[in-house]
PDB file of C-alpha atoms in Angstrom:
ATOM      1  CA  UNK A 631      33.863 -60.515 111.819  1.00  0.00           C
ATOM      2  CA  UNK A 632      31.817 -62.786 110.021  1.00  0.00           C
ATOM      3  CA  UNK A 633      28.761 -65.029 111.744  1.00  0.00           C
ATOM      4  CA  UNK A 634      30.228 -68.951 111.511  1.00  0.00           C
ATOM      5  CA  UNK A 635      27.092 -71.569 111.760  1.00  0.00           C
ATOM      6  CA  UNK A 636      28.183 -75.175 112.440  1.00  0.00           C
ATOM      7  CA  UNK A 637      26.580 -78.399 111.071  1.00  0.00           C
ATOM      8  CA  UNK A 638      28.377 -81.496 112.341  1.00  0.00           C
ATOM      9  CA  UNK A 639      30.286 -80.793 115.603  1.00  0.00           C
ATOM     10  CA  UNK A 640      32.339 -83.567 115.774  1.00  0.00           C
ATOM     11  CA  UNK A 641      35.960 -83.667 116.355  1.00  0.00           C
ATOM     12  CA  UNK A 642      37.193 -81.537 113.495  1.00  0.00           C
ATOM     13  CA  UNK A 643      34.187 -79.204 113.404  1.00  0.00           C
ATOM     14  CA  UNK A 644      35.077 -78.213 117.458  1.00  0.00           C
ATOM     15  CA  UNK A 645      38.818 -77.869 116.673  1.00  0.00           C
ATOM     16  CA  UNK A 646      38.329 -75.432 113.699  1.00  0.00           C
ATOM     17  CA  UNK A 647      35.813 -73.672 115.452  1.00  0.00           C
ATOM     18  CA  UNK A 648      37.384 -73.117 118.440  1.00  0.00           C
ATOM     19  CA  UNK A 649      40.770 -71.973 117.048  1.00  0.00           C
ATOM     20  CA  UNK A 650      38.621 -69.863 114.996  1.00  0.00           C
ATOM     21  CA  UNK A 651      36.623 -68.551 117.466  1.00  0.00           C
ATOM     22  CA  UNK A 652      39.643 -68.147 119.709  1.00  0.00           C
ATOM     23  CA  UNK A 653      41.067 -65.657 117.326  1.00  0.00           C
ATOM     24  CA  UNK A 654      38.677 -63.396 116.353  1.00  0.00           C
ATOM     25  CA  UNK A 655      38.083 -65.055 112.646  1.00  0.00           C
ATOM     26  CA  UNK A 656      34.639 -65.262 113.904  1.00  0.00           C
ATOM     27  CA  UNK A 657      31.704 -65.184 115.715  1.00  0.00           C
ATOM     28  CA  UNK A 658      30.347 -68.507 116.431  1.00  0.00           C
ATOM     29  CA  UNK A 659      26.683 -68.550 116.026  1.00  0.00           C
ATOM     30  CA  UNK A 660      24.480 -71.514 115.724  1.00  0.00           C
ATOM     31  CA  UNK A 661      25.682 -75.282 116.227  1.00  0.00           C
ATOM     32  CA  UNK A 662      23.512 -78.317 114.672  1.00  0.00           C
ATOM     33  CA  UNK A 663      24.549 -82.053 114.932  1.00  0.00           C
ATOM     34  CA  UNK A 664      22.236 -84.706 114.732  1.00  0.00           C
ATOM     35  CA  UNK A 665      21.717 -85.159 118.305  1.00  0.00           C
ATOM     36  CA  UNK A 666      20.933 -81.970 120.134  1.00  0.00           C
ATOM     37  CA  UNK A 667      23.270 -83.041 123.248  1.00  0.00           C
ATOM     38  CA  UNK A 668      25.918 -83.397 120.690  1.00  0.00           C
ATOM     39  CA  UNK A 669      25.135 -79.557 120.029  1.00  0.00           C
ATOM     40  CA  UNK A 670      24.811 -78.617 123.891  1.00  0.00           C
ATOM     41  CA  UNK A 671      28.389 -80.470 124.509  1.00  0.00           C
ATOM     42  CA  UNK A 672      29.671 -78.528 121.577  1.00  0.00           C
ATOM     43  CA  UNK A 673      28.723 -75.182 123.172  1.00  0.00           C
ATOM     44  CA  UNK A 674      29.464 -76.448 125.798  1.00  0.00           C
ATOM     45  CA  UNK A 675      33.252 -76.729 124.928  1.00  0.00           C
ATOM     46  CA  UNK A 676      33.204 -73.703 122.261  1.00  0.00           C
ATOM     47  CA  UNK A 677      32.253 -71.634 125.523  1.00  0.00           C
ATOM     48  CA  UNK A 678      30.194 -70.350 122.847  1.00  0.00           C
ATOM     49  CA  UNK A 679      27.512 -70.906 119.944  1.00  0.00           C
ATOM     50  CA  UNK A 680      23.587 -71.532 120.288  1.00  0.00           C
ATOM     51  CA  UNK A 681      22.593 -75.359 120.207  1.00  0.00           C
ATOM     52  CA  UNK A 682      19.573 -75.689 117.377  1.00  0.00           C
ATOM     53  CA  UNK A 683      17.378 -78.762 116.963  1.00  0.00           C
ATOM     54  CA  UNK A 684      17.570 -78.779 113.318  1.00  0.00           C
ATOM     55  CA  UNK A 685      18.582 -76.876 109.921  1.00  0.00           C
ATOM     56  CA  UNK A 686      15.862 -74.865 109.723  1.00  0.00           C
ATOM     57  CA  UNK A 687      15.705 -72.991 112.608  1.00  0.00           C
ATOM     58  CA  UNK A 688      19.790 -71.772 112.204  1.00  0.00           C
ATOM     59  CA  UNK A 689      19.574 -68.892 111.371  1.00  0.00           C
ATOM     60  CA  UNK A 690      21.742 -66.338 108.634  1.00  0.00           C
ATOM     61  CA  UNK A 691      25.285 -66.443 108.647  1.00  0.00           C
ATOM     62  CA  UNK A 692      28.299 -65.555 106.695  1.00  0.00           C
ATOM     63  CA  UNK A 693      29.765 -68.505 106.427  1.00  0.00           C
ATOM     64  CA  UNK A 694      28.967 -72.578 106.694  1.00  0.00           C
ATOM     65  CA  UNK A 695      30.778 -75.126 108.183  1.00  0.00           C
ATOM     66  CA  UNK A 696      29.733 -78.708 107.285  1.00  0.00           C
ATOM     67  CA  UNK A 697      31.613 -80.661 109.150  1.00  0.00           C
ATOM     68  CA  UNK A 698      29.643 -83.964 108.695  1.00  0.00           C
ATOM     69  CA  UNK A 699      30.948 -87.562 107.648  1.00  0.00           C
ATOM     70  CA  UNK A 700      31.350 -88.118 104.120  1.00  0.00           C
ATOM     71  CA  UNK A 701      27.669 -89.463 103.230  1.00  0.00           C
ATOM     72  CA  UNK A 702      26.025 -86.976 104.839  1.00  0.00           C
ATOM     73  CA  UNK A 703      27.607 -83.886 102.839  1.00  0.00           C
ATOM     74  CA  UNK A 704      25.435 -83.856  99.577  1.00  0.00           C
ATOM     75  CA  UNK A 705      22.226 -84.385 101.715  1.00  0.00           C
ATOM     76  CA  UNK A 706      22.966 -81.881 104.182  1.00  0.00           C
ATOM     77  CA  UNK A 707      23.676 -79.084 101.241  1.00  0.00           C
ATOM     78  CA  UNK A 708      20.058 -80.740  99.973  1.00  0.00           C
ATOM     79  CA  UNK A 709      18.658 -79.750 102.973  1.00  0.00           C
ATOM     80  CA  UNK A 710      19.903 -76.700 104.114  1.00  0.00           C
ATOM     81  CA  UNK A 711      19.234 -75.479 100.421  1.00  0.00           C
ATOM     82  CA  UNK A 712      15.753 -76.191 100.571  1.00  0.00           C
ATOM     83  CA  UNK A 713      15.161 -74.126 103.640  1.00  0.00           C
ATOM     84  CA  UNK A 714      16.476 -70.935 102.651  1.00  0.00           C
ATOM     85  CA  UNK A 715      14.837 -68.152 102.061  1.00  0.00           C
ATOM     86  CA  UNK A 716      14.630 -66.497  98.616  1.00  0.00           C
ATOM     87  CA  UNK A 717      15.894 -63.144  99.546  1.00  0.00           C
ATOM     88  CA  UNK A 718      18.870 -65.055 101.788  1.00  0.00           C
ATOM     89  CA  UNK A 719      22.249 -63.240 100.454  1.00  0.00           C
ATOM     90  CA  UNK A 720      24.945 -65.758  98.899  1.00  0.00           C
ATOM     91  CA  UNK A 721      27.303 -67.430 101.752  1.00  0.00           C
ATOM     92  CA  UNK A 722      30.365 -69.039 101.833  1.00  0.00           C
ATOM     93  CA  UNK A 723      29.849 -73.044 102.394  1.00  0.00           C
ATOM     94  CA  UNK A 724      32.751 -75.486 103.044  1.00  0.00           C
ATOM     95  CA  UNK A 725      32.885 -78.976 104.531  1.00  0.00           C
ATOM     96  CA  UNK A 726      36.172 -80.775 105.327  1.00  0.00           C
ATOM     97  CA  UNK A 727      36.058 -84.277 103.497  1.00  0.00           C
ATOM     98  CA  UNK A 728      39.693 -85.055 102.166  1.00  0.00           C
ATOM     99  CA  UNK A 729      37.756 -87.587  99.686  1.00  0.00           C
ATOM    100  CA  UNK A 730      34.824 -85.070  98.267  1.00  0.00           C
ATOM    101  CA  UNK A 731      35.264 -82.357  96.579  1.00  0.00           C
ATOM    102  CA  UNK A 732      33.420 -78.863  96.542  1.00  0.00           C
ATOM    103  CA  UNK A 733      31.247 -80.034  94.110  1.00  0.00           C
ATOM    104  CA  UNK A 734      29.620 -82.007  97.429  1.00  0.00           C
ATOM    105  CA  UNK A 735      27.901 -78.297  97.865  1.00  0.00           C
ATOM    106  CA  UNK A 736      26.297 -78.259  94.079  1.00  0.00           C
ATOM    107  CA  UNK A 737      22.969 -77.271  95.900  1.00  0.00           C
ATOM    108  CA  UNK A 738      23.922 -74.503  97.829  1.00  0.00           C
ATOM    109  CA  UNK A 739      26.378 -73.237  94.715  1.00  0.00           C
ATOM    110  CA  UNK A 740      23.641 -73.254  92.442  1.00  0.00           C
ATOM    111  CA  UNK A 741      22.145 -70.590  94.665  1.00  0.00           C
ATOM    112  CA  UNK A 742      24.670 -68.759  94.234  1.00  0.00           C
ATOM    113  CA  UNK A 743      26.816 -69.619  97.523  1.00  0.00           C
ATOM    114  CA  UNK A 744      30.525 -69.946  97.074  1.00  0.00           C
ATOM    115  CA  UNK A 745      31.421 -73.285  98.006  1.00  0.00           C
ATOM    116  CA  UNK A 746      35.045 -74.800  99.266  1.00  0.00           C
ATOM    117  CA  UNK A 747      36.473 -77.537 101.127  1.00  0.00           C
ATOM    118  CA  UNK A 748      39.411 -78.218 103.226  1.00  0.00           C
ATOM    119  CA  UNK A 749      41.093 -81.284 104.333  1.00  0.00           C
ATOM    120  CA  UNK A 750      43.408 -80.467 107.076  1.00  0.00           C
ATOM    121  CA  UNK A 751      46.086 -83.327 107.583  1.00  0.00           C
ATOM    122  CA  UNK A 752      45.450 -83.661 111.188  1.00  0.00           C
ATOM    123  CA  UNK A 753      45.019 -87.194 112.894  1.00  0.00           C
ATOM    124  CA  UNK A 754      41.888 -85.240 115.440  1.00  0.00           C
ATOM    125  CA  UNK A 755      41.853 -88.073 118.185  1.00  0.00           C
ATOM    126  CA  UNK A 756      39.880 -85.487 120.316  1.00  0.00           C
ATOM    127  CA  UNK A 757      39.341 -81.620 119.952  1.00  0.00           C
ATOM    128  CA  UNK A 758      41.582 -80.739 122.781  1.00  0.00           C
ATOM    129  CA  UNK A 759      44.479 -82.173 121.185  1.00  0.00           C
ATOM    130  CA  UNK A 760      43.621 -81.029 117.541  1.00  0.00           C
ATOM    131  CA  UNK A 761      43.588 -77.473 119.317  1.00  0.00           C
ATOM    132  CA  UNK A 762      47.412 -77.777 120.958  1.00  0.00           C
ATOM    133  CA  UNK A 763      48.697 -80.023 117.652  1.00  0.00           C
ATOM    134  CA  UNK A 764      46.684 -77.976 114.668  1.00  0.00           C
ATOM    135  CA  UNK A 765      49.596 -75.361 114.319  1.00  0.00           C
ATOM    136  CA  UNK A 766      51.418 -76.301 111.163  1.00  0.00           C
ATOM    137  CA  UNK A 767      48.553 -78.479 109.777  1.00  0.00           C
ATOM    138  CA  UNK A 768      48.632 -78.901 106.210  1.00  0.00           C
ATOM    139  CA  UNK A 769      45.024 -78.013 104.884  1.00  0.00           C
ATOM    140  CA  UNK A 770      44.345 -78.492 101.260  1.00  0.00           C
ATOM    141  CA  UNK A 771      41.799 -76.462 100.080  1.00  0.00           C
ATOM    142  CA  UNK A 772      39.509 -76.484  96.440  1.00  0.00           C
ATOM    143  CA  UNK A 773      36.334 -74.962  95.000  1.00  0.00           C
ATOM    144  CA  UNK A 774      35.388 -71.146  94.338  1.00  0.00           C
ATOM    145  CA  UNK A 775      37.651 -68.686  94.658  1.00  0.00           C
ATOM    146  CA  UNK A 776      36.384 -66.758  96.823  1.00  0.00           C
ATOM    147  CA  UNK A 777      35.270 -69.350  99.390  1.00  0.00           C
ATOM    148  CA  UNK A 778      39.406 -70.745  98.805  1.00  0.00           C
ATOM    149  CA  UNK A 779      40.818 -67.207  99.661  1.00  0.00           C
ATOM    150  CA  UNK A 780      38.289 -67.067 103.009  1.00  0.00           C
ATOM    151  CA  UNK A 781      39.674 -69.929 104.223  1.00  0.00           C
ATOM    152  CA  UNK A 782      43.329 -69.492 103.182  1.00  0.00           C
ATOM    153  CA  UNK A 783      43.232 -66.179 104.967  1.00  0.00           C
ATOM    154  CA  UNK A 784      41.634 -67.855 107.948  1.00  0.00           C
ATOM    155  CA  UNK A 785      42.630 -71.094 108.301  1.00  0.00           C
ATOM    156  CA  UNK A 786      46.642 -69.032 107.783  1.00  0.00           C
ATOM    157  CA  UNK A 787      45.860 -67.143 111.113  1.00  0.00           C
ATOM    158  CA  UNK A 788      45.234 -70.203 113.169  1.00  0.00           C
ATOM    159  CA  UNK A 789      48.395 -71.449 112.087  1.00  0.00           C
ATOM    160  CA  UNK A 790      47.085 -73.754 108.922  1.00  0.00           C
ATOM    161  CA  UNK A 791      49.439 -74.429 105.897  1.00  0.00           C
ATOM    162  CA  UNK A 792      47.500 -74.289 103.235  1.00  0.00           C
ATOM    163  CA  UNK A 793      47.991 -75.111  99.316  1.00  0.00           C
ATOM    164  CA  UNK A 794      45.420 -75.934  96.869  1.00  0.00           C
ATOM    165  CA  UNK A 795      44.696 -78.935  95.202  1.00  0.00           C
ATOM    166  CA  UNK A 796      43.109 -79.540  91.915  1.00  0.00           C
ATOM    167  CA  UNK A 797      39.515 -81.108  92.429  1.00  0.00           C
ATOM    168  CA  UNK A 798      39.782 -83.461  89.646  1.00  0.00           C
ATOM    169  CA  UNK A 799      42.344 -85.363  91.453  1.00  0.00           C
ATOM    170  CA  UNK A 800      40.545 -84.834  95.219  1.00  0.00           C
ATOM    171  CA  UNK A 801      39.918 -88.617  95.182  1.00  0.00           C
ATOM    172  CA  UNK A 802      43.532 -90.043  94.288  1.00  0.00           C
ATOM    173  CA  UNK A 803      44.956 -86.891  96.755  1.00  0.00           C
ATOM    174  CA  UNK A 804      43.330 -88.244  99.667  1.00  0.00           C
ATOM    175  CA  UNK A 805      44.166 -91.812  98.718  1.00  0.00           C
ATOM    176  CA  UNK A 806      48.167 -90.996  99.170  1.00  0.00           C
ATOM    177  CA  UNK A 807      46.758 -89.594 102.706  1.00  0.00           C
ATOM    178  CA  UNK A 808      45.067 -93.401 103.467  1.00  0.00           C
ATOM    179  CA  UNK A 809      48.381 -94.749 102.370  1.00  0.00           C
ATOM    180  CA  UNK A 810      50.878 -92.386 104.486  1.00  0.00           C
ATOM    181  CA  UNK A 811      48.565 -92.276 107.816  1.00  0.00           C
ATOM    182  CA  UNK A 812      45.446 -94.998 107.868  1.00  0.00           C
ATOM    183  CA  UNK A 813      47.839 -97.794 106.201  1.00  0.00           C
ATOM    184  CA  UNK A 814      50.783 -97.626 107.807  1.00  0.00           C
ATOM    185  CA  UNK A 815      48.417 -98.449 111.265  1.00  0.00           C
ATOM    186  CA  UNK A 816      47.563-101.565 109.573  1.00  0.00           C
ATOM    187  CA  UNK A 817      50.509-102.686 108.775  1.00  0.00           C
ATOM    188  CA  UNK A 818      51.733-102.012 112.148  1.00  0.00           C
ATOM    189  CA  UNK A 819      48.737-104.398 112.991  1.00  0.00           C
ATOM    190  CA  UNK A 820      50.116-107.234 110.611  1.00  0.00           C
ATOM    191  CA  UNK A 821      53.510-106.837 112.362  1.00  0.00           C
ATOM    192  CA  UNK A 822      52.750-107.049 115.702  1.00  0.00           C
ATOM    193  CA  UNK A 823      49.935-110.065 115.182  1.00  0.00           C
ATOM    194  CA  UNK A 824      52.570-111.695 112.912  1.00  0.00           C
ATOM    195  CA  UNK A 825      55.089-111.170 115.801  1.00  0.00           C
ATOM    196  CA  UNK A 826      53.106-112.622 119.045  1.00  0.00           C
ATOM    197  CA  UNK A 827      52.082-115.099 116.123  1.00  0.00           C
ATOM    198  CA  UNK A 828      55.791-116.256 116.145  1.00  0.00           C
ATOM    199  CA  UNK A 829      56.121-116.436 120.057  1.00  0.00           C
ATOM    200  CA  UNK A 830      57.395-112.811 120.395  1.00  0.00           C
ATOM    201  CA  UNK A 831      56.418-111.738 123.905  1.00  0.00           C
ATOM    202  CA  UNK A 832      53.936-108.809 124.442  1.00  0.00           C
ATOM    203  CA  UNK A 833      56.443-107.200 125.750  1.00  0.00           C
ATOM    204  CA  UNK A 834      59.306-107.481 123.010  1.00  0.00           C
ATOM    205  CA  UNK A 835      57.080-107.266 120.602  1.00  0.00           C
ATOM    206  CA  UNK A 836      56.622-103.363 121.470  1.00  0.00           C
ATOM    207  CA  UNK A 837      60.247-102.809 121.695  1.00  0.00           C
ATOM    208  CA  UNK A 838      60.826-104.103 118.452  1.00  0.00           C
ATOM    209  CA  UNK A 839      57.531-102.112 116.961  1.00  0.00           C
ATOM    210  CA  UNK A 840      58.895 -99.007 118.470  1.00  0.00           C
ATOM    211  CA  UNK A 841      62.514 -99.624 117.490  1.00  0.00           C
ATOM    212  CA  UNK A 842      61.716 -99.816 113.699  1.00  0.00           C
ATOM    213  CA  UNK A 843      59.215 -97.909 113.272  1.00  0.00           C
ATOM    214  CA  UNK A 844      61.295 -94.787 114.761  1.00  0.00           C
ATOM    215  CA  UNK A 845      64.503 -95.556 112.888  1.00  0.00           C
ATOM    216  CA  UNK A 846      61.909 -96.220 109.284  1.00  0.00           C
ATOM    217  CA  UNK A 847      60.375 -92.783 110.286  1.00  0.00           C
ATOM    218  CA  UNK A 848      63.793 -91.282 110.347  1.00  0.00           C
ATOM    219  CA  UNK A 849      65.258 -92.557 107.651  1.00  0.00           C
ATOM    220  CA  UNK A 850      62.464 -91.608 105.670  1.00  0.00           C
ATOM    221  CA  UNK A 851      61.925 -88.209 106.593  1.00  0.00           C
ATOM    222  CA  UNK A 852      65.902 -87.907 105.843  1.00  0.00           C
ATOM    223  CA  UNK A 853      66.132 -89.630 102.961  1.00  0.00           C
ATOM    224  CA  UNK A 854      63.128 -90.158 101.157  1.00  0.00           C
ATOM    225  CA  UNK A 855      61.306 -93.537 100.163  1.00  0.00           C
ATOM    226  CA  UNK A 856      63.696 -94.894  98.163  1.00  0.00           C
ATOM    227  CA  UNK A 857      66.975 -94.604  99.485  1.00  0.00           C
ATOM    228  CA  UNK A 858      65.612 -95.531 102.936  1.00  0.00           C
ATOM    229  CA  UNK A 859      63.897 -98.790 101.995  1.00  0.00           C
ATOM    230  CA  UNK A 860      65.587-101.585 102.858  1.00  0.00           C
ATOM    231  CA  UNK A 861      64.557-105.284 103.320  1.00  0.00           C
ATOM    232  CA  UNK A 862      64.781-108.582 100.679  1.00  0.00           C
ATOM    233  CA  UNK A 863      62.450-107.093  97.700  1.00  0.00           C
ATOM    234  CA  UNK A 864      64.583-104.244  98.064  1.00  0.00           C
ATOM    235  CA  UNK A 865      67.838-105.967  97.687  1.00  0.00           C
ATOM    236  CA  UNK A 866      66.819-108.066  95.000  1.00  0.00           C
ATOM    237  CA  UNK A 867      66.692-111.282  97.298  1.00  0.00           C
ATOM    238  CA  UNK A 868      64.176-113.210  95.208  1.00  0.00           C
ATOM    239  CA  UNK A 869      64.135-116.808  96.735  1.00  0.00           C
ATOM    240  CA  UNK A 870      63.716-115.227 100.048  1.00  0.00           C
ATOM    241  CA  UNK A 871      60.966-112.806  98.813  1.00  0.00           C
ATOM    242  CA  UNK A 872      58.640-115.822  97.432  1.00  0.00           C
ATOM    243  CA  UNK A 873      59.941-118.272 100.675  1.00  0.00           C
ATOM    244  CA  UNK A 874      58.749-115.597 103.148  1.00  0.00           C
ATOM    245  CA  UNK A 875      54.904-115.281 100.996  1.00  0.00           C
ATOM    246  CA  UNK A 876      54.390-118.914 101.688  1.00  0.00           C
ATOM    247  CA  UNK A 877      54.432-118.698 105.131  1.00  0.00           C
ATOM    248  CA  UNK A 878      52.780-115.524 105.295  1.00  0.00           C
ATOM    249  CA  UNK A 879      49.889-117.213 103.112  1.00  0.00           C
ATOM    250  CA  UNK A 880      49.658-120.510 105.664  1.00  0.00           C
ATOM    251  CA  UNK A 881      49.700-117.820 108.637  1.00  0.00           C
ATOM    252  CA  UNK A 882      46.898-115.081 107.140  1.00  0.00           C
ATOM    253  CA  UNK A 883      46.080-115.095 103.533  1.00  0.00           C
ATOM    254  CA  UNK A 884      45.174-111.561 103.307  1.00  0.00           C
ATOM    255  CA  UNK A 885      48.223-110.117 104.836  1.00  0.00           C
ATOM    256  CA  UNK A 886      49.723-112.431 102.138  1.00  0.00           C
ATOM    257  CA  UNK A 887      48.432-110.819  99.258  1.00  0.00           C
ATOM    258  CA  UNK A 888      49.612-106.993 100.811  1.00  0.00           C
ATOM    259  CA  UNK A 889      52.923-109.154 101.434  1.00  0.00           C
ATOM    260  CA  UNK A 890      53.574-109.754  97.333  1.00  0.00           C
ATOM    261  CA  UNK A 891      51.842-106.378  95.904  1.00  0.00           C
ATOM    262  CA  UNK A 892      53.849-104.224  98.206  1.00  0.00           C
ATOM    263  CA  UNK A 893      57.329-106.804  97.554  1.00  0.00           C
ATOM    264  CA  UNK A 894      56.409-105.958  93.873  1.00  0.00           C
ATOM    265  CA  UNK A 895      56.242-102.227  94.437  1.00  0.00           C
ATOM    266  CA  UNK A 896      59.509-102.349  96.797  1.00  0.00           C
ATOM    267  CA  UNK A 897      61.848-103.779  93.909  1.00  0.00           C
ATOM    268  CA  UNK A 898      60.209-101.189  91.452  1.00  0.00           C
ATOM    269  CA  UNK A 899      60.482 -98.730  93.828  1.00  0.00           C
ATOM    270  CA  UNK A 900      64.206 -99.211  94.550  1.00  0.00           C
ATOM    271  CA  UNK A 901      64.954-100.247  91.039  1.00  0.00           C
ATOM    272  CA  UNK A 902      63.175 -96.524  89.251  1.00  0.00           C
ATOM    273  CA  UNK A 903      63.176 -94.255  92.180  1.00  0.00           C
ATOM    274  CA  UNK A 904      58.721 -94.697  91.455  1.00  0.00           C
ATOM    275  CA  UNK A 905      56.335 -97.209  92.170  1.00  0.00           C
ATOM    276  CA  UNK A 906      54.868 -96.151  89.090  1.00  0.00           C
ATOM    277  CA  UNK A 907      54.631 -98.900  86.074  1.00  0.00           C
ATOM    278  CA  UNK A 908      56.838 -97.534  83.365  1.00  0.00           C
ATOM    279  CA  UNK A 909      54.968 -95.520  80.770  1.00  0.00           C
TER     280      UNK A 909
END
């Protein structure tokens, strides 16, 4: 079994190190986050892995896990780049951004490492749950080949789906994810502040959240986008379309502009089966 070293043990980086771990993929060696009690409660949790202080006292492993937030990627490749050694034998490197792509790593690749990343489509509220819920997790994966076949193989035995994705189109990949998870929380948002807004009790105002929301979900896993959607842009209903953004924009401006662009999108949508514009 390869030695796994951890930077970044959030959420994510304690779920796939665990299940990991868990399954004799790996050994779980040393654990950096930027807090050392981060570290300690990682270990802690792991049952496993040596809390370090910093990069430069981890010592050689196998394979990387950079499981930082975005920002931090590039300058933790910087870093642990500049502390390696020059007779340290090429690793595999991979962080888990759905945004960045491998290229994140260009430090560590350009000595030689083989560099991935993979975005598994998990919501991790907490590492406990991402352990029971990360069987059948989508996890898109991009970069060398090498470091893509280490993790399909691995990420495969802890019950990971994975498929690859071109890294040219990381970016607009992950934006389809903000649109089908992070978005569809913020519209819930508008709904239920537009509800109470009206005088809908607390209360009711759940029931009728839940009710449509389970019956969209349904309808949409069944049916697809557009023969599920449904409402006045959808049926063509102009005058109540542009009626309904008026009151919207005296009640919350902003929520008035998602109002019209997604009413656009809904008659395209239902009109060409796309909410592409037409070539």
């Amino acid at each position: 079994m390869k030695r796994l070293n951890v930077i970044g043990c959030g959420r994510v980086g304690q779920t796939i190190a665990r299940l990991l771990f868990e399954k004799k993929q790996v050994t779980l060696q040393d654990l950096h986050s930027r807090n050392l009690s981060s570290a300690e409660k990682a270990a802690s949790f792991l049952g496993t892995g040596n809390p370090t202080p910093n990069v430069a006292n981890m010592r050689t492993a196998e394979v990387w896990m950079l499981s930082v937030p975005d920002s931090q990627i590039a300058n933790v490749a910087h870093q642990l780049a500049d502390t390696l050694a020059p007779d340290t034998p090429p690793a595999i490197a991979f962080h888990c951004s759905g945004f960045l792509s491998a290229e994140a790593l260009k430090p560590l690749h350009a000595q030689g490492w083989h560099v991935a990343s993979v975005h598994p489509v998990l919501n991790f509220a907490a590492p406990e749950t991402g352990i029971r819920q990360f069987a059948g997790t989508p996890c898109a994966l991009e970069g060398s080949a090498l470091a893509v076949e280490w993790l399909r193989t691995h990420l495969s035995s802890i019950g990971g789906l994975c498929f690859d994705i071109d890294s040219d189109h990381k970016a607009l990949y992950h934006a389809a994810a903000v649109f089908s998870s992070n978005f569809t929380g913020v519209l819930q948002g508008i709904a239920q502040d537009a509800w109470l807004s009206a005088g809908v009790s607390p209360e009711m105002m759940q029931t009728l959240n839940r009710a449509l929301l389970t019956s969209t979900t349904e309808n949409l896993l069944a049916l697809g986008p557009t023969h599920a959607l449904t409402g006045p842009a959808a049926r063509g209903d102009t005058a109540v379309v542009n009626a309904q953004s008026a009151v919207v924009e005296q009640w919350n401006p902003v929520a008035a502009q998602a109002y019209r662009a997604l009413s656009e999108l809904a008659v395209a949508l239902k009109q060409t089966g796309t909410t592409l514009p037409p070539p």
